[in-house]
Every structure is written in structure tokens, then in C-alpha cells.
Amino acid sequence: MLIAYTVAARLLQYPTLLSEYSGRDLILSALIDFAVQTVVIWAVAYLCSRTDKTFFGLLEGALGRVAARIIIGLFGAFFILASFVPLYEQKLYVHATFYDTVPSLYVFLPIIFFTIYAGAKSFTNIGRSADICAVIFALSFIFILAMSLSEVDFTNLLPIAKTGAGAIFGGALKSAYRFVEPAYLLMFMGRFEYKKGDAAKITLSYAFGALIVMAFLAIFYGIYADIAPSRQFAISKTSLYFSAIDMIGRVDLIALYALEIVMLFAIVLNLQLAVNCIEECLNIRGAEWLSLAVTAALTATILIFNNHFNNISNFFADWMWIVTVVFATLLPLCAHALPRRKNEN
């Protein structure tokens, strides 16, 4: 999950926007964000080894049931916000890449139905879906990279660190709202049987996913250089200049269709966790109806702002990092201060 979903969530507009913020030093900006989140991932994974309670259980034991329900409800709102821009990107990407002659709303309907269905599924389903997606991701992503490498000029990334600290750290800050993985792990706490060495495995998995993302950023910028900020939906653009495409056609679309499956599951993970958090907050059991309500709210908002993606993206870049730092960095670290004790049996 931490490999496939970490990469899949950053294949569309993340490279494009980061190249706009940081230029040729986009890898350094990504490295800053990934380095911070890798530390937080390790901290949460280590916490999982010290308790068999869920995060809600820890909150309830330390702060009381009312405070725990409020905090977990806020996490639910955070996951809904975290899914908004990726879902909006999916709407634009699928229409532009696969069905540009079909009205965008018709293209978006299957995605809506999928999110409603998958958003109501359990934590067990999350794990099984990730197992399948990991295989699909590996095969399709390797295929895309193989078609792209012949056109890469890595000298486009030189000289390193010449865009200035402002651009590098500014790019890291503006794209920080996409780094929510520690919050995922916080929700998984107490829901899996921790085994010796799992903290290292979890942390290394995330670090490996980070390396893949940074390698993709290097390939993307190595192909397009200074015009990279104008190349929308990066994963669909990296294989365009493969020499065999002129003879055999857009075979890369096969891999892009497969990657689309993984990207959708990466988005739906936010909605599944949001639904679970809302259930805990309201102390109800109605995942199907909650998934329908959450998806309907997101869909309505996207349709209201249908022609304002750039404004939405800029707003999230300017302000959403604050919310993400709180829920995906500070609170996971602060969870270590909560009283914890493994069940004796």
C-alpha cells in the first residue's frame, strides 16, 4: 500500500505543479516532504508496536469519549478534504486522456459510482485491494518507464540547487498537502497484528515509494525541462515520444488504463477512512449511506467549481498545507504522548 498508493497519488498534477514551483530542483522539494513524512511514518509504526489499541481507543482512554469523537470527526473531515483535489484531477484526467469527445459529466459518473461502492468497504477490503493494486502498479508503471527512458536528458536537472532556497522550500510547502500517509497509518493502528520488524518494513516501504516518485520526477523533467509546467497529467505525457508509437499506436494507453485502477483506489482510501471516522464520531453504523453522502458532497462541490481547477489548486497550495501539517505530522507525533498499554491477554 505504501509503495503503490504513495506513487499513484502523485502521477498526475504533482510533477507539473512542482516543476512550476521549484523548477529543475523539484526533486529537492519532494525530498524535503518525503524526509519529514518518513520520520513521522516511522514514529507511528513504532507506536503500533507499543499498543494494540486503535487511535480512537487511545484518545478515549486519555481524553474521554466526547473529546475522542470530536477529534476523530475532524480527521474524517481532513480525509474528505484530502480526497477533493485528487478526485477533481481524476475527472479532468480521464476526460482529457481517454474520452475527450464524451461530455465530462458522463465520464465522471463511473468514478462517482465506484467511490460510493468502494468507500463503504471495510479495512479488510483496503488490504486486499492494495495487494491486487501493487501487482497492477508494478507491471504498468515499469512498462511506462521503459517507454520513457530513451527520451530522458538528465542534464536538464543541472545545475542542482541553483533555483534558490525560496523556490525549493516554497515548492515543498505548497505541495505538502499531498503528503497524508502518516494519517493513514494512524487510522490502521490496532487493526493489524504487529510483528517484530514491522516498523522497519513499513518505513522502508514508504521510503521506497518516495524514491520511485523522485525518479519519476527526474524522468518527467528530464524529458520536458523548462516546459514541464505546461505538461498536464504527467504520467500520460512521459511515454508520448516512444519511437514505436508511430508504428503500433498508443500502446501506452493500456498501461495508463491499468494505472487508473490504482489511482482510483488510492483516492478511495481517503473516503473509506473518512467514512470510518464519521462512524466513530457519530457512533453509528451505516457505511453505505455515509459513503453516498460524502461522495455526493464532493461531487456537488466539484461540479460547482467545474471550471475553476486552477483556483482550487492554488487555494490548496496556499492554505491546505497548514491543515495537513496538523493532521498528518503533528498529531501523529503527539499520539506518542497518549497513555497506552497492551492488553495482557
C-alpha positions as a printed Julia matrix, in Angstrom:
345×3 Matrix{Float64}:
   0.0     0.0     0.0
   2.69    2.49    1.0
   4.58    1.84   -2.23
   1.81    1.65   -4.83
  -0.56    4.25   -3.39
   2.23    6.68   -2.48
   3.35    6.75   -6.11
  -0.08    6.52   -7.72
  -1.32    9.56   -5.79
   1.46   11.68   -7.34
   1.38   10.77  -11.03
  -0.96   13.42  -12.42
  -0.55   17.08  -11.48
   2.03   16.8    -8.7
   5.02   16.72  -11.09
   3.56   19.52  -13.21
   2.87   21.83  -10.28
   6.12   21.02   -8.5
   8.1    21.85  -11.64
   6.3    25.19  -11.67
   7.11   25.89   -8.03
  10.7    24.61   -7.9
  11.92   24.31  -11.49
  14.77   21.87  -12.01
  15.09   21.43   -8.24
  11.71   19.78   -7.93
  13.4    16.61   -6.64
  14.87   18.53   -3.69
  11.44   19.89   -2.79
   9.98   16.4    -2.91
  12.89   15.09   -0.84
  12.14   17.56    1.94
   8.5    16.5     2.18
   9.29   12.8     1.95
  12.07   13.02    4.52
   9.76   14.64    7.08
   6.94   12.2     6.42
   9.24    9.18    6.54
  10.22   10.15   10.08
   6.54   10.51   11.03
   5.72    7.17    9.37
   8.4     5.5    11.48
   7.1     7.2    14.63
   3.54    5.96   14.04
   4.74    2.48   13.05
   6.8     2.32   16.24
   3.75    3.4    18.23
   1.85    0.48   16.7
   4.42   -1.81   18.29
   3.75   -0.34   21.74
  -0.03   -0.74   21.87
  -2.79   -2.87   20.41
  -5.37   -0.11   20.84
  -6.82    1.84   17.95
  -6.16    5.56   17.7
  -9.74    6.19   18.81
  -9.16    3.87   21.77
  -6.06    5.82   22.8
  -7.92    9.12   22.54
 -10.88    7.8    24.52
  -8.66    6.46   27.27
  -6.73    9.72   27.59
  -9.27   12.45   26.84
 -12.68   10.87   27.28
 -15.26    9.71   24.79
 -16.61   13.14   23.81
 -13.19   14.61   23.02
 -12.19   11.43   21.19
 -15.3    11.6    19.0
 -14.64   15.25   18.16
 -11.02   14.6    17.19
 -11.85   11.54   15.1
 -14.62   13.52   13.4
 -12.08   16.21   12.5
  -9.89   13.5    10.98
 -12.89   12.44    8.9
 -13.23   16.0     7.59
  -9.49   16.04    6.88
  -9.69   12.88    4.77
 -12.58   14.35    2.8
 -10.52   17.47    2.09
  -7.51   15.31    1.18
  -9.55   13.5    -1.47
 -11.0    16.64   -3.1
  -8.14   17.76   -5.36
  -7.13   14.19   -6.4
 -10.76   13.42   -7.3
 -11.02   16.66   -9.27
  -7.77   15.77  -11.07
  -9.19   12.37  -11.95
 -12.24   13.95  -13.53
 -10.07   16.15  -15.73
  -7.52   13.43  -16.47
  -9.93   10.72  -17.57
 -11.78   13.13  -19.82
  -8.63   14.6   -21.41
  -6.74   11.33  -21.82
  -9.32    8.67  -22.61
 -12.67   10.22  -23.55
 -12.12   13.76  -24.81
 -15.13   13.52  -27.18
 -17.56   12.5   -24.41
 -19.15   15.11  -22.09
 -17.05   15.33  -18.94
 -20.01   14.65  -16.64
 -20.71   11.29  -18.32
 -17.05   10.38  -17.91
 -17.2    11.28  -14.22
 -20.28    9.16  -13.43
 -18.48    5.78  -13.36
 -15.9     7.26  -10.98
 -18.71    8.51   -8.73
 -20.38    5.09   -8.62
 -17.04    3.43   -7.88
 -16.25    5.78   -5.0
 -19.69    5.26   -3.47
 -19.29    1.48   -3.63
 -15.65    1.27   -2.52
 -15.97    3.99    0.11
 -18.33    1.8     2.14
 -15.94   -1.16    2.31
 -14.14   -2.35    5.44
 -10.49   -2.23    6.5
 -10.09   -5.83    5.37
 -11.11   -4.77    1.9
  -8.48   -2.0     1.98
  -5.72   -4.55    2.48
  -6.96   -6.94   -0.17
  -7.37   -4.14   -2.71
  -3.84   -2.93   -2.01
  -2.46   -6.43   -2.62
  -4.04   -6.5    -6.07
  -3.15   -2.91   -6.89
   0.51   -3.45   -6.0
   0.87   -6.02   -8.8
  -1.04   -3.91  -11.32
   1.03   -0.87  -10.38
   4.37   -2.64  -10.74
   3.64   -4.07  -14.19
   2.06   -0.96  -15.7
   4.47    1.56  -14.2
   7.53   -0.38  -15.36
   6.01   -0.53  -18.84
   5.53    3.25  -18.91
   9.07    3.9   -17.64
  10.54    1.55  -20.24
   8.87    3.59  -22.97
  10.1     6.87  -21.49
  13.77    6.35  -20.66
  15.09    6.71  -24.21
  13.92   10.35  -24.35
  15.26   11.48  -20.98
  18.07   14.01  -20.74
  19.09   14.19  -17.1
  21.31   17.2   -17.75
  18.09   19.2   -17.73
  18.2    18.81  -13.94
  21.57   20.57  -13.72
  22.85   22.64  -12.02
  21.4    21.36   -8.77
  20.12   23.73   -6.06
  20.52   26.83   -8.21
  16.87   27.9    -8.16
  17.33   29.14   -4.61
  16.17   28.1    -1.17
  12.95   30.06   -1.57
  11.86   28.04   -4.59
  12.94   24.72   -3.09
  11.31   25.15    0.32
   8.39   27.02   -1.23
   7.71   24.07   -3.53
   7.9    21.68   -0.58
   5.43   23.8     1.36
   2.97   24.34   -1.5
   2.82   20.6    -2.27
   2.8    19.44    1.37
  -0.99   18.97    1.32
  -0.5    15.84   -0.76
   1.5    14.1     1.98
  -1.14   12.47    4.15
   0.21    8.91    4.53
   1.05    9.14    8.28
  -2.61    9.87    8.95
  -3.49    6.65    7.1
  -1.19    4.66    9.33
  -2.66    6.32   12.41
  -6.09    5.0    11.41
  -4.68    1.5    10.87
  -3.25    1.39   14.38
  -4.63   -1.51   16.4
  -6.3    -3.03   13.34
  -3.46   -5.33   12.34
  -1.31   -7.75   14.29
   2.05   -6.1    14.77
   5.05   -8.4    14.3
   8.67   -7.81   15.12
  10.35   -5.68   12.47
   7.12   -4.3    11.02
   8.09   -0.7    11.86
  11.23   -1.02    9.74
   9.34   -2.72    6.91
   6.6    -0.07    6.89
   9.13    2.77    6.95
  11.29    1.24    4.22
   8.21    0.64    2.06
   7.29    4.31    2.27
  10.89    5.34    1.6
  10.99    3.07   -1.46
   7.78    4.63   -2.75
   9.36    8.05   -2.21
  12.39    7.03   -4.28
  10.13    5.91   -7.11
   8.28    9.23   -7.06
  11.54   11.19   -7.16
  12.81    9.01  -10.01
   9.61    9.75  -11.92
  10.03   13.47  -11.26
  13.55   13.26  -12.69
  12.31   11.45  -15.79
   9.45   13.88  -16.32
  11.64   16.96  -16.01
  14.42   15.24  -17.96
  12.04   14.93  -20.92
  10.34   18.34  -20.83
  12.78   20.61  -18.96
  11.56   24.21  -18.84
   8.21   23.44  -20.46
   7.35   20.82  -17.81
   4.93   23.21  -16.01
   2.78   23.27  -19.14
   2.55   19.47  -19.46
  -0.66   18.43  -17.76
  -1.16   14.92  -16.29
   2.5    13.92  -16.21
   2.12   10.14  -16.38
   0.27   10.38  -19.71
   3.0    12.58  -21.21
   6.18   10.67  -20.35
   5.77    7.96  -23.0
   4.48   10.14  -25.84
   7.8    10.18  -27.69
   8.42    6.45  -27.63
   9.66    5.66  -31.15
   7.42    2.64  -31.72
   4.2     4.58  -31.11
   4.21    5.89  -34.69
   4.11    2.31  -35.98
   1.97    0.43  -33.47
  -0.15    3.23  -31.99
  -0.74    4.35  -28.39
   0.07    1.07  -26.66
   0.91    3.12  -23.58
  -2.84    3.62  -23.08
  -3.07    0.01  -21.92
  -0.7     0.74  -19.06
  -2.44    4.04  -18.35
  -5.79    2.28  -18.05
  -4.23   -0.16  -15.58
  -2.64    2.64  -13.56
  -6.01    4.37  -13.45
  -7.29    1.47  -11.33
  -4.52    2.0    -8.78
  -5.01    5.78   -8.75
  -8.72    5.37   -8.05
  -8.09    3.01   -5.14
  -5.55    5.48   -3.74
  -8.23    8.19   -3.78
 -10.93    5.94   -2.37
  -8.7     5.12    0.6
  -9.3     8.68    1.83
 -13.05    8.21    1.53
 -13.0     4.84    3.28
 -11.12    6.34    6.21
 -13.41    9.38    6.23
 -16.48    7.14    6.45
 -14.9     5.11    9.25
 -14.02    8.25   11.2
 -17.55    9.65   10.82
 -18.99    6.33   12.04
 -16.77    6.53   15.13
 -17.63   10.18   15.67
 -21.39    9.73   15.43
 -21.38    6.24   16.97
 -23.46    4.83   14.12
 -23.12    2.02   11.61
 -24.17    2.99    8.12
 -21.13    2.96    5.88
 -23.17    2.72    2.67
 -25.23    5.83    3.4
 -22.26    7.76    4.71
 -20.24    6.9     1.61
 -23.13    8.08   -0.55
 -23.39   11.34    1.39
 -19.65   12.05    1.33
 -19.33   11.28   -2.38
 -22.41   13.35   -3.2
 -20.98   16.32   -1.31
 -17.62   16.03   -3.07
 -19.26   15.6    -6.48
 -21.53   18.6    -5.97
 -18.58   20.75   -4.94
 -16.54   19.67   -7.95
 -19.42   20.44  -10.29
 -19.97   23.84   -8.68
 -16.3    24.69   -9.25
 -16.21   22.84  -12.57
 -14.18   25.48  -14.43
 -12.02   26.68  -11.58
  -9.45   23.93  -11.07
  -6.5    26.33  -11.13
  -8.09   28.48   -8.45
  -8.84   25.44   -6.31
  -5.32   24.11   -6.78
  -3.8    27.47   -5.83
  -6.01   27.72   -2.75
  -4.97   24.27   -1.54
  -1.31   25.05   -2.23
  -1.51   28.28   -0.23
  -3.55   27.07    2.76
  -4.14   23.33    2.9
  -0.55   22.66    3.99
  -1.46   24.06    7.4
  -4.23   21.51    7.89
  -2.02   18.7     6.57
   0.85   19.56    8.91
  -1.56   19.4    11.86
  -3.3    16.13   10.95
  -0.53   14.24    9.12
   2.54   15.42   11.04
   1.9    17.0    14.43
  -1.0    14.86   15.68
   0.64   11.54   14.66
   3.75   12.62   16.57
   1.7    13.82   19.55
  -0.05   10.43   19.68
   3.06    9.14   21.47
   2.03   11.23   24.49
  -1.25    9.33   24.89
  -1.33    6.66   27.63
  -1.05    3.22   26.13
  -0.91   -0.35   27.35
  -1.11   -3.64   25.53
  -3.92   -5.97   26.56
  -2.44   -8.58   28.86
  -4.13  -11.44   27.03
